[in-house]
CSV table of C-alpha atoms and ligand atoms in Angstrom, one decimal:
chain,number,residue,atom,x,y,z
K,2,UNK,CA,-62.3,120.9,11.4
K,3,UNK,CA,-62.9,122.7,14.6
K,4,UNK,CA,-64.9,121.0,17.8
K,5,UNK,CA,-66.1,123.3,20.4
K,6,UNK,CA,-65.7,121.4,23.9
K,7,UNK,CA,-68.3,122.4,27.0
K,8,UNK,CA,-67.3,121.7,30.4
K,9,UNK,CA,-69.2,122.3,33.2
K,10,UNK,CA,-69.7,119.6,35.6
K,11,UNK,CA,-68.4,120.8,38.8
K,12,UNK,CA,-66.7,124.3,39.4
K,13,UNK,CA,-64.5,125.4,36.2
K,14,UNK,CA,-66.3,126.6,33.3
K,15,UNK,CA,-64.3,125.5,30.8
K,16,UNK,CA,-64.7,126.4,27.1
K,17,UNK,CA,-62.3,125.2,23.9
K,18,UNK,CA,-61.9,125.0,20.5
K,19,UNK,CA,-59.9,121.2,19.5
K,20,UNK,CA,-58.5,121.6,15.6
K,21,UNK,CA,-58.0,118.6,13.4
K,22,UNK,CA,-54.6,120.2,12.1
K,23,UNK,CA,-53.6,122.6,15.1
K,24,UNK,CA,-55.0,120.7,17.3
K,25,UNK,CA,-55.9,122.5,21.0
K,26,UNK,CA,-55.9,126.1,19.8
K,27,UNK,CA,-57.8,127.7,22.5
K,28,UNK,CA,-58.4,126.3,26.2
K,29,UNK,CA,-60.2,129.0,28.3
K,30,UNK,CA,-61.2,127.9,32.2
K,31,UNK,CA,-62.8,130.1,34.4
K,32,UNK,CA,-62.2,128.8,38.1
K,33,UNK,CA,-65.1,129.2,40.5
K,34,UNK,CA,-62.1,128.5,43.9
K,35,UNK,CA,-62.8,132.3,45.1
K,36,UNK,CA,-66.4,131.0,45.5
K,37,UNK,CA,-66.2,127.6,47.5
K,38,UNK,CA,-62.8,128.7,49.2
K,39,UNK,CA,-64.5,129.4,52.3
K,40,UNK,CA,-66.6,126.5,52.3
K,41,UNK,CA,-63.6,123.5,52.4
K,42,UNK,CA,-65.5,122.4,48.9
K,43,UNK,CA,-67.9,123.1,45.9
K,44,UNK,CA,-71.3,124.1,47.0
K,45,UNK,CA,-73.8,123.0,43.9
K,46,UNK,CA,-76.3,125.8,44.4
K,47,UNK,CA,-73.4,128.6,43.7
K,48,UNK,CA,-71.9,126.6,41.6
K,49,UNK,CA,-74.5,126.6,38.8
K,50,UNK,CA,-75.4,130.2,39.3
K,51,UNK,CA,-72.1,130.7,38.6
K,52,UNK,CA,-71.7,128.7,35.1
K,53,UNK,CA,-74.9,130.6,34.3
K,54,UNK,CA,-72.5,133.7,34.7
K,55,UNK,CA,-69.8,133.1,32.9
K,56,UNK,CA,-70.7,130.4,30.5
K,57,UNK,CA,-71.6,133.5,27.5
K,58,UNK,CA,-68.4,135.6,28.3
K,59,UNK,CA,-66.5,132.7,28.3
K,60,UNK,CA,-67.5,131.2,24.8
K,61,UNK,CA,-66.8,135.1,23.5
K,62,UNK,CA,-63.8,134.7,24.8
K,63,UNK,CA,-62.6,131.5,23.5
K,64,UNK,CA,-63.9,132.6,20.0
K,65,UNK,CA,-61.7,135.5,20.0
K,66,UNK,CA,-58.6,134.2,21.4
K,67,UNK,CA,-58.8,131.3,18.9
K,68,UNK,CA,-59.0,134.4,16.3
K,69,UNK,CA,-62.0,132.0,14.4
K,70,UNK,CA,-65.6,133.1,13.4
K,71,UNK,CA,-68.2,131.2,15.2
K,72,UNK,CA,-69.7,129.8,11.8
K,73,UNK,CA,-66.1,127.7,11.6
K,74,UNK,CA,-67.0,125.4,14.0
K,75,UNK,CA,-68.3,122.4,12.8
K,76,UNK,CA,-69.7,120.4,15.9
K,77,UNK,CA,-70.2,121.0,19.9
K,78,UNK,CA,-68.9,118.9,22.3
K,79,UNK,CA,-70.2,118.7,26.3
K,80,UNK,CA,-69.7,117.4,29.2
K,81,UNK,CA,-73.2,115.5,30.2
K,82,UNK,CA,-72.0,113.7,33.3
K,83,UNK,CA,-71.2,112.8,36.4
K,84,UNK,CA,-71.3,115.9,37.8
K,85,UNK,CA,-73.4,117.9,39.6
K,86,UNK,CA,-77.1,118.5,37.9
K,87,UNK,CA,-77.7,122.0,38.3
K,88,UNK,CA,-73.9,122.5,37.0
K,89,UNK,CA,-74.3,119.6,33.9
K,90,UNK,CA,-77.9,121.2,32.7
K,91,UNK,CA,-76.0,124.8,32.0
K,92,UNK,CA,-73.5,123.3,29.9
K,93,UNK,CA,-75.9,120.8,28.3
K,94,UNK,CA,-78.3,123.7,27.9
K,95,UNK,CA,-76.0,126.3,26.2
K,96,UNK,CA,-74.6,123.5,23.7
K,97,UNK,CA,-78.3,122.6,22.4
K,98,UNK,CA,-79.1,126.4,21.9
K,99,UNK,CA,-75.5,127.4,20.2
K,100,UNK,CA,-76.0,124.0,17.8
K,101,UNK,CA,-79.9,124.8,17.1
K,102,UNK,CA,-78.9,128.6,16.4
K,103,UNK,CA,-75.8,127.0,14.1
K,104,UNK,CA,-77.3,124.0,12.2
K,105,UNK,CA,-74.6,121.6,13.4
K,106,UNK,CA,-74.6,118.4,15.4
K,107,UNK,CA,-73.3,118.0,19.6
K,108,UNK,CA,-71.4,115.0,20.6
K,109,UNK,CA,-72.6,114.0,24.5
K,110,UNK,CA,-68.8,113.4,26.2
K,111,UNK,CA,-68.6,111.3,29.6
K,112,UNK,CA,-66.4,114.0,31.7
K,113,UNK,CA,-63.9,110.6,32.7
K,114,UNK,CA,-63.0,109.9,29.2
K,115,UNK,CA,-62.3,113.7,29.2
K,116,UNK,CA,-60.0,113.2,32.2
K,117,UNK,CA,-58.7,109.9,30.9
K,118,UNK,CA,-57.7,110.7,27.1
K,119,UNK,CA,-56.5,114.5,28.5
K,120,UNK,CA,-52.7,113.0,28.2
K,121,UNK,CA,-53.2,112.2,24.2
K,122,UNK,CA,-53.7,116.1,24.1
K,123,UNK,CA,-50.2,117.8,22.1
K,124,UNK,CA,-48.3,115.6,24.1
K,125,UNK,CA,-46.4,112.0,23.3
K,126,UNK,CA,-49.6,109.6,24.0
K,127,UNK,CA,-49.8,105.9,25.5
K,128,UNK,CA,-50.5,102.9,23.2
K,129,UNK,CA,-53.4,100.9,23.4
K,130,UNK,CA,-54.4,99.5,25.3
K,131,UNK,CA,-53.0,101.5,28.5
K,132,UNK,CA,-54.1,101.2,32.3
K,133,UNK,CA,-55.9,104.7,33.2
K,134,UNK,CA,-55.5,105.8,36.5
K,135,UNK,CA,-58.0,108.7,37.3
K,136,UNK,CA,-57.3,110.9,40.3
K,137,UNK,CA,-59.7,113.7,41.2
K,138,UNK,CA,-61.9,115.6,43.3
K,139,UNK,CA,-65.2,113.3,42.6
K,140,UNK,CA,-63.2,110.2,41.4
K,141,UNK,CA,-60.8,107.4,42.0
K,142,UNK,CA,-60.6,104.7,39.3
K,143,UNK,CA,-58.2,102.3,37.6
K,144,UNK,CA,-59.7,101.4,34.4
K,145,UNK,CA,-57.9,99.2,31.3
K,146,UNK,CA,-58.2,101.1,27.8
K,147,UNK,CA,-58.9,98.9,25.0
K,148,UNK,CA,-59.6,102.3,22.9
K,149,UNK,CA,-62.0,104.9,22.4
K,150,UNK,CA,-65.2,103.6,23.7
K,151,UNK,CA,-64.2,100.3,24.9
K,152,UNK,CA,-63.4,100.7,28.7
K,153,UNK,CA,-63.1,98.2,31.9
K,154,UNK,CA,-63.2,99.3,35.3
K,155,UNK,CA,-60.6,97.3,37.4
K,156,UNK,CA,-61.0,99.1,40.6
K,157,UNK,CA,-62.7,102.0,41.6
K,158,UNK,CA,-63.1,103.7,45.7
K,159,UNK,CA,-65.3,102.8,47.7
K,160,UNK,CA,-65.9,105.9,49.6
K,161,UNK,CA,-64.2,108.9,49.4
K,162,UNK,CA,-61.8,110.0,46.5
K,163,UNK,CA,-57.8,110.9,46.4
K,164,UNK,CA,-59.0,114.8,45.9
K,165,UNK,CA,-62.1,114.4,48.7
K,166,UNK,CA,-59.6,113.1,51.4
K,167,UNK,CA,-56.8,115.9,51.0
K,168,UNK,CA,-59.9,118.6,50.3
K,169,UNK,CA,-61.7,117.6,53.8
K,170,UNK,CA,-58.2,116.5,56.0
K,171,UNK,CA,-56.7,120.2,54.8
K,172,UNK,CA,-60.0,121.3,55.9
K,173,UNK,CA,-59.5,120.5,59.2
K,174,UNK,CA,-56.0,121.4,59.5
K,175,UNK,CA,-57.5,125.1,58.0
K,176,UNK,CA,-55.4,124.8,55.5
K,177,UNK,CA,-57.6,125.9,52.5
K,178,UNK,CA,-59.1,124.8,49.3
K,179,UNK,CA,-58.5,123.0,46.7
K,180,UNK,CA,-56.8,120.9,50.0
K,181,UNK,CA,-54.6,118.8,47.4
K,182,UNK,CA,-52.5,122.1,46.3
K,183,UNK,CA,-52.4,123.5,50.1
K,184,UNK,CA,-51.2,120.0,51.5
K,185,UNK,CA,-48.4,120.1,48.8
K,186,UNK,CA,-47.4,123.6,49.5
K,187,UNK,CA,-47.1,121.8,53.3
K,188,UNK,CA,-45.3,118.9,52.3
K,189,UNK,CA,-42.5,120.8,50.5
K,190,UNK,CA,-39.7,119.9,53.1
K,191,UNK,CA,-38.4,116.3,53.7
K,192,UNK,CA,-39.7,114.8,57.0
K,193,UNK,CA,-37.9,111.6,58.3
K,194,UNK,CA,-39.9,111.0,61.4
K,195,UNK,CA,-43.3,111.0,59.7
K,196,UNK,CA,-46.7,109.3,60.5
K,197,UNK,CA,-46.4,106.1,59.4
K,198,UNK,CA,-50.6,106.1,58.5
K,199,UNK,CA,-52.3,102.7,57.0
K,200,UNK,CA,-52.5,102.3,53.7
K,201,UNK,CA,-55.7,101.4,52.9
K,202,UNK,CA,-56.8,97.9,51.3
K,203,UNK,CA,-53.5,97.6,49.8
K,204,UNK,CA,-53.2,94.3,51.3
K,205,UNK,CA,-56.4,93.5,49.5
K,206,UNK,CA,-55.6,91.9,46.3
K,207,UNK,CA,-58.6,93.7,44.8
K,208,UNK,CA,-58.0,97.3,43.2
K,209,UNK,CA,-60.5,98.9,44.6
K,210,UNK,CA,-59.6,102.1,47.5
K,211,UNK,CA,-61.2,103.7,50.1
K,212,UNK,CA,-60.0,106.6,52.1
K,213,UNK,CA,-62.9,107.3,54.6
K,214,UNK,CA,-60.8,105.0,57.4
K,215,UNK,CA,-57.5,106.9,56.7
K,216,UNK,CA,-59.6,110.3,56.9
K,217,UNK,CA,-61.2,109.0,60.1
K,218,UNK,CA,-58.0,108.2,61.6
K,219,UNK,CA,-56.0,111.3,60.2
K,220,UNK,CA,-59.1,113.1,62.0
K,221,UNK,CA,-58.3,111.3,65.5
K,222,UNK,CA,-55.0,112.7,65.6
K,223,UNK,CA,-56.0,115.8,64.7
K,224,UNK,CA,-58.5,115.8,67.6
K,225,UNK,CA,-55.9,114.9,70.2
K,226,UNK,CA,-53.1,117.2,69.5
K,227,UNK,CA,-52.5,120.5,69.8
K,228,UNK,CA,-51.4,121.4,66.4
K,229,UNK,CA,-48.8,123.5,65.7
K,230,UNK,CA,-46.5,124.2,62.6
K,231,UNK,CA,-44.6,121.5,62.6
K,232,UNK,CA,-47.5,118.9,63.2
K,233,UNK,CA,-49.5,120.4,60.7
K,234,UNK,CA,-46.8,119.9,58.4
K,235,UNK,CA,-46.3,116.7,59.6
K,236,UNK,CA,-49.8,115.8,58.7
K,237,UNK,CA,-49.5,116.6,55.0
K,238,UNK,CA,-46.4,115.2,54.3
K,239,UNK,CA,-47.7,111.9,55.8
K,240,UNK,CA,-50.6,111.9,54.3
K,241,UNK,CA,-49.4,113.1,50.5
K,242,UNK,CA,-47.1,109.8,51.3
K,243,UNK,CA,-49.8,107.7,52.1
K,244,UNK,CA,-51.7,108.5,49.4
K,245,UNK,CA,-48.9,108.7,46.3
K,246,UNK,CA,-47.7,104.9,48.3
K,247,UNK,CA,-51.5,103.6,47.7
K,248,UNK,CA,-52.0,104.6,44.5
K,249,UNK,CA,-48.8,103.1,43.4
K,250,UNK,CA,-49.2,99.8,44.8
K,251,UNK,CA,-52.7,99.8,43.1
K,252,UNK,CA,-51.0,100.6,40.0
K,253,UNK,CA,-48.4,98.4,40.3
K,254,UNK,CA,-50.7,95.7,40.9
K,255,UNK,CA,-53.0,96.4,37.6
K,256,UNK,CA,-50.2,96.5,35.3
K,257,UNK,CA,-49.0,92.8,36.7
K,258,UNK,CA,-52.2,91.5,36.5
K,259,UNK,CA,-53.0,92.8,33.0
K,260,UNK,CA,-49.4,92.1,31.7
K,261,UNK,CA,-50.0,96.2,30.5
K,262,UNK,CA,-46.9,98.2,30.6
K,263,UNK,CA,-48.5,101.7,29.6
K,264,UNK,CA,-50.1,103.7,32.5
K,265,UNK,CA,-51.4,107.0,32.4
K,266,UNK,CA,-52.4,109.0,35.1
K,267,UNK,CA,-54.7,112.2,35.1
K,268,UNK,CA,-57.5,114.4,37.1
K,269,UNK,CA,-57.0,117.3,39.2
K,270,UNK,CA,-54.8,115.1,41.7
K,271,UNK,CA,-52.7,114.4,38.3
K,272,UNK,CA,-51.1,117.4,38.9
K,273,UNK,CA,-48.6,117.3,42.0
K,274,UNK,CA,-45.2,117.3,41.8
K,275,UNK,CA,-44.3,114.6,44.4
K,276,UNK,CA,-46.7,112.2,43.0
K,277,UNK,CA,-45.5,112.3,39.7
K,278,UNK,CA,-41.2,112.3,40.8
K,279,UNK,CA,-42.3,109.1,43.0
K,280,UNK,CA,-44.5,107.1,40.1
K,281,UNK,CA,-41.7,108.4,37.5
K,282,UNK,CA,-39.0,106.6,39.7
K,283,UNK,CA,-40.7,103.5,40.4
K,284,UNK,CA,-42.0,103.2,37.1
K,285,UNK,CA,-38.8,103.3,35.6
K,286,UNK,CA,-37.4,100.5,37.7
K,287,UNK,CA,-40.3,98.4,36.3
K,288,UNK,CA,-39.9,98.9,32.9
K,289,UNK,CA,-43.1,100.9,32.0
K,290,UNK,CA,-44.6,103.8,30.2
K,291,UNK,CA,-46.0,106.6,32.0
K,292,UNK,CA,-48.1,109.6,30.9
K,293,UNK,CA,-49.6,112.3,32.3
K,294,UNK,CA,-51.7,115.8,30.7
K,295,UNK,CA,-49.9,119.0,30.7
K,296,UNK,CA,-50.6,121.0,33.8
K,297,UNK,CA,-53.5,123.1,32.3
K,298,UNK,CA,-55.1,120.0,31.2
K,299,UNK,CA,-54.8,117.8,35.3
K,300,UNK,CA,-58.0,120.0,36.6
K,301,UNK,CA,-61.4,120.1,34.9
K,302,UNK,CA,-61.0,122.2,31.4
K,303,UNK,CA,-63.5,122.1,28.2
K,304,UNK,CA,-59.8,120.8,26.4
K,305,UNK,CA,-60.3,117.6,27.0
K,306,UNK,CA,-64.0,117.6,26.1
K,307,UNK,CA,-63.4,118.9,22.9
K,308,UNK,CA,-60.7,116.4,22.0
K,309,UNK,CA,-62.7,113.4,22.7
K,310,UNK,CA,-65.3,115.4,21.0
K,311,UNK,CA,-63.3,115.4,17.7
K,312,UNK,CA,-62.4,112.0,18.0
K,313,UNK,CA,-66.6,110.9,18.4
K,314,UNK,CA,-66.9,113.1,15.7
K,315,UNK,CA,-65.0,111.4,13.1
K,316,UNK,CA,-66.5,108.0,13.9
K,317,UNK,CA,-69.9,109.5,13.3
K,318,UNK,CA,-70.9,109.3,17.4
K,319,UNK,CA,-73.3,111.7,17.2
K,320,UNK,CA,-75.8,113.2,19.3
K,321,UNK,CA,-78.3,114.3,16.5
K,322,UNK,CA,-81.6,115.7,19.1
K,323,UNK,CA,-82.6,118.8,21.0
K,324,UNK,CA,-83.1,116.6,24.0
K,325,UNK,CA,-81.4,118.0,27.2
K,326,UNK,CA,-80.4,114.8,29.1
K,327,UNK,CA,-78.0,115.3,31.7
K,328,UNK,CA,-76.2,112.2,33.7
K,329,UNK,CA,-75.1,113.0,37.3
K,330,UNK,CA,-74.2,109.3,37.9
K,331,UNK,CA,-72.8,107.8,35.0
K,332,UNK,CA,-69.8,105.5,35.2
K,333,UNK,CA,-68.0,105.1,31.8
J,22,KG4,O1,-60.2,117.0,38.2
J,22,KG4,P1,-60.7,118.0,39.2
J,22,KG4,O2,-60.4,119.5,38.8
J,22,KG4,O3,-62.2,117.9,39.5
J,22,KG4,C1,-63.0,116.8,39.5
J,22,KG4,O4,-63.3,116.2,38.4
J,22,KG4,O5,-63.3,116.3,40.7
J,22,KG4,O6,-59.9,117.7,40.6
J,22,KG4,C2,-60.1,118.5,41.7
J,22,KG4,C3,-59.2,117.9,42.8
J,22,KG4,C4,-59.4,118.6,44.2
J,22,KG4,O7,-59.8,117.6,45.1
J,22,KG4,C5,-58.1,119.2,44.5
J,22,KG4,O8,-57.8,119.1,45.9
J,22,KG4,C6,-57.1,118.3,43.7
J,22,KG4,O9,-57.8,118.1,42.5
J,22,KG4,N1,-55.9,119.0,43.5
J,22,KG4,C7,-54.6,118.6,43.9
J,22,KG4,C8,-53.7,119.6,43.5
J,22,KG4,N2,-54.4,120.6,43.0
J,22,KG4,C9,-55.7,120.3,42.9
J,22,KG4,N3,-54.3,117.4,44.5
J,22,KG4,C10,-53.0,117.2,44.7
J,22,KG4,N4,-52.0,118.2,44.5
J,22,KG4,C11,-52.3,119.3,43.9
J,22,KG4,N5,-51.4,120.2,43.6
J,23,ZN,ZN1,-62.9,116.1,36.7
């Protein structure tokens, strides 16, 4: 059985082919960074004319590096929210034509069940029920995993997300986008004398986060001073501290209260090195299971739609109309 996953919520097209027996075959992603680079973030409007773009080419492609015909697939996965509208409608729209044109069903996939279920994908997977910590450019949530379908927020931000803070504070140190892999690249060497910045609401009991106070205070200091290598390096290391520090205690804190030893941890911010060493450490001390996707599946990718598409697709969750409805808001 092959699944055809559609992402397209925010800027990667992404385009995939899941296998029941090969499982991920083919996981094509065209970025859209070149696009946004210049403007500290993704700008809808370009966004969607871009997917409109490359959406086509893309599926061609994924076809012919998966060397199947297009009449094997058997069902079409997408991404129908949250995300951005213009974005969500291309994606929505090309999987309603392709599965009216091919006679076969779509399966409607909440892009953070994509993100949380992308470290079941060829990798050694968590146990239900798991703690899911999603880390990303739009998102910050802990949520408990019962299993597919049954989900329970524990904590989510209030404001701002991990990704949004290190997009908008490498921003203004002109460091580039995406600001999460250009404040890594700054925090490479060890600083002993760094920032010693609030961790926010992690003497709250709750496990909810906000990082618009950090980002507000990060920006004071970057008012004041005249910055200069050093400082700006400075800067990133503190604040990739900070953040891998909060998260952890968070994370910490759900798997006490839930008596949960299995935690895995995914979304674009997924991906850096430091964050993953420091939670691998700690972990270990405390006696649980961590997981995290392969590297090409941390940032938005039409792999992890597809996956959760197959699995919807053997329980029969179909999506059997030709209506196009889109969901910019949707929790999980
Ligand atoms: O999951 P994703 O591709 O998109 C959303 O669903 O939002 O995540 C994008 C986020 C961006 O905010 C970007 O700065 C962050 O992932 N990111 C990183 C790294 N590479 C990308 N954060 C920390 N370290 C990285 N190396
Ligand atoms: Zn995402």
């Amino acid at each position: 059985m092959k699944i055809l996953g559609i992402e397209t919520s925010c800027d990667e097209t992404g385009i995939a082919i899941y296998d029941s027996k090969k499982l991920l075959i083919c996981n094509e992603i065209y970025s859209q960074i070149i696009i946004h680079k210049n403007f500290g973030g993704p700008v809808p409007e370009l966004s969607s004319r871009d997917h409109i773009q490359k959406i086509i080419p893309l599926f061609l492609k994924t076809i012919k590096n998966s060397s199947i015909k297009i009449y094997d697939i058997i069902a079409i996965s997408y991404t129908y929210g949250p995300g951005l509208s213009g974005s969500l409608m291309i994606g929505t729209s090309f999987a309603k034509s392709l599965s009216y044109k091919l006679k076969i069903p779509t399966i409607k996939i909440n892009h953070l069940e994509g993100h949380i279920f992308s470290s079941f994908i060829n990798n050694k997977k968590p146990k239900f029920p798991f703690i899911s910590l999603i880390i990303s450019g739009g998102h910050t949530m802990l949520i408990k995993i019962e299993k597919i379908g049954f989900y329970k927020i524990l904590g989510e931000t209030l404001d701002d997300s991990t990704g949004e803070i290190l997009d908008k504070i490498s921003k203004l140190l002109n460091l580039g986008y995406p600001g999460g892999k250009e404040i890594e690249k700054k925090s490479k060497k060890n600083i002993n004398n760094y920032y010693n910045f609030p961790k926010p609401l992690t003497k709250n009991k709750n496990l909810n986060f906000s990082f618009s106070g950090l980002k507000t205070h990060i920006k004071n200091i970057i008012n004041k001073t005249n910055l200069n290598k050093n400082i700006i390096e400075n800067i990133a290391y503190s604040l990739q501290e900070t953040i891998i520090d909060t998260l952890f205690i968070k994370c910490f804190r759900a798997i006490e209260f839930n008596k949960i030893n299995n935690l895995s941890i995914s979304g674009g911010v997924s991906i850096n090195k430091k964050l993953k060493i420091k939670f691998l450490q700690l972990i270990k001390k405390n006696k649980t299971n961590i997981f995290f996707p392969k590297n090409s599946l941390c940032t938005d990718n039409g792999g992890m739609i597809s996956f959760v598409g197959y699995q919807k697709f053997i329980m029969n969750n179909l999506d059997n109309n030709n209506k196009i409805n889109i969901n910019t808001k949707i929790k999980i």
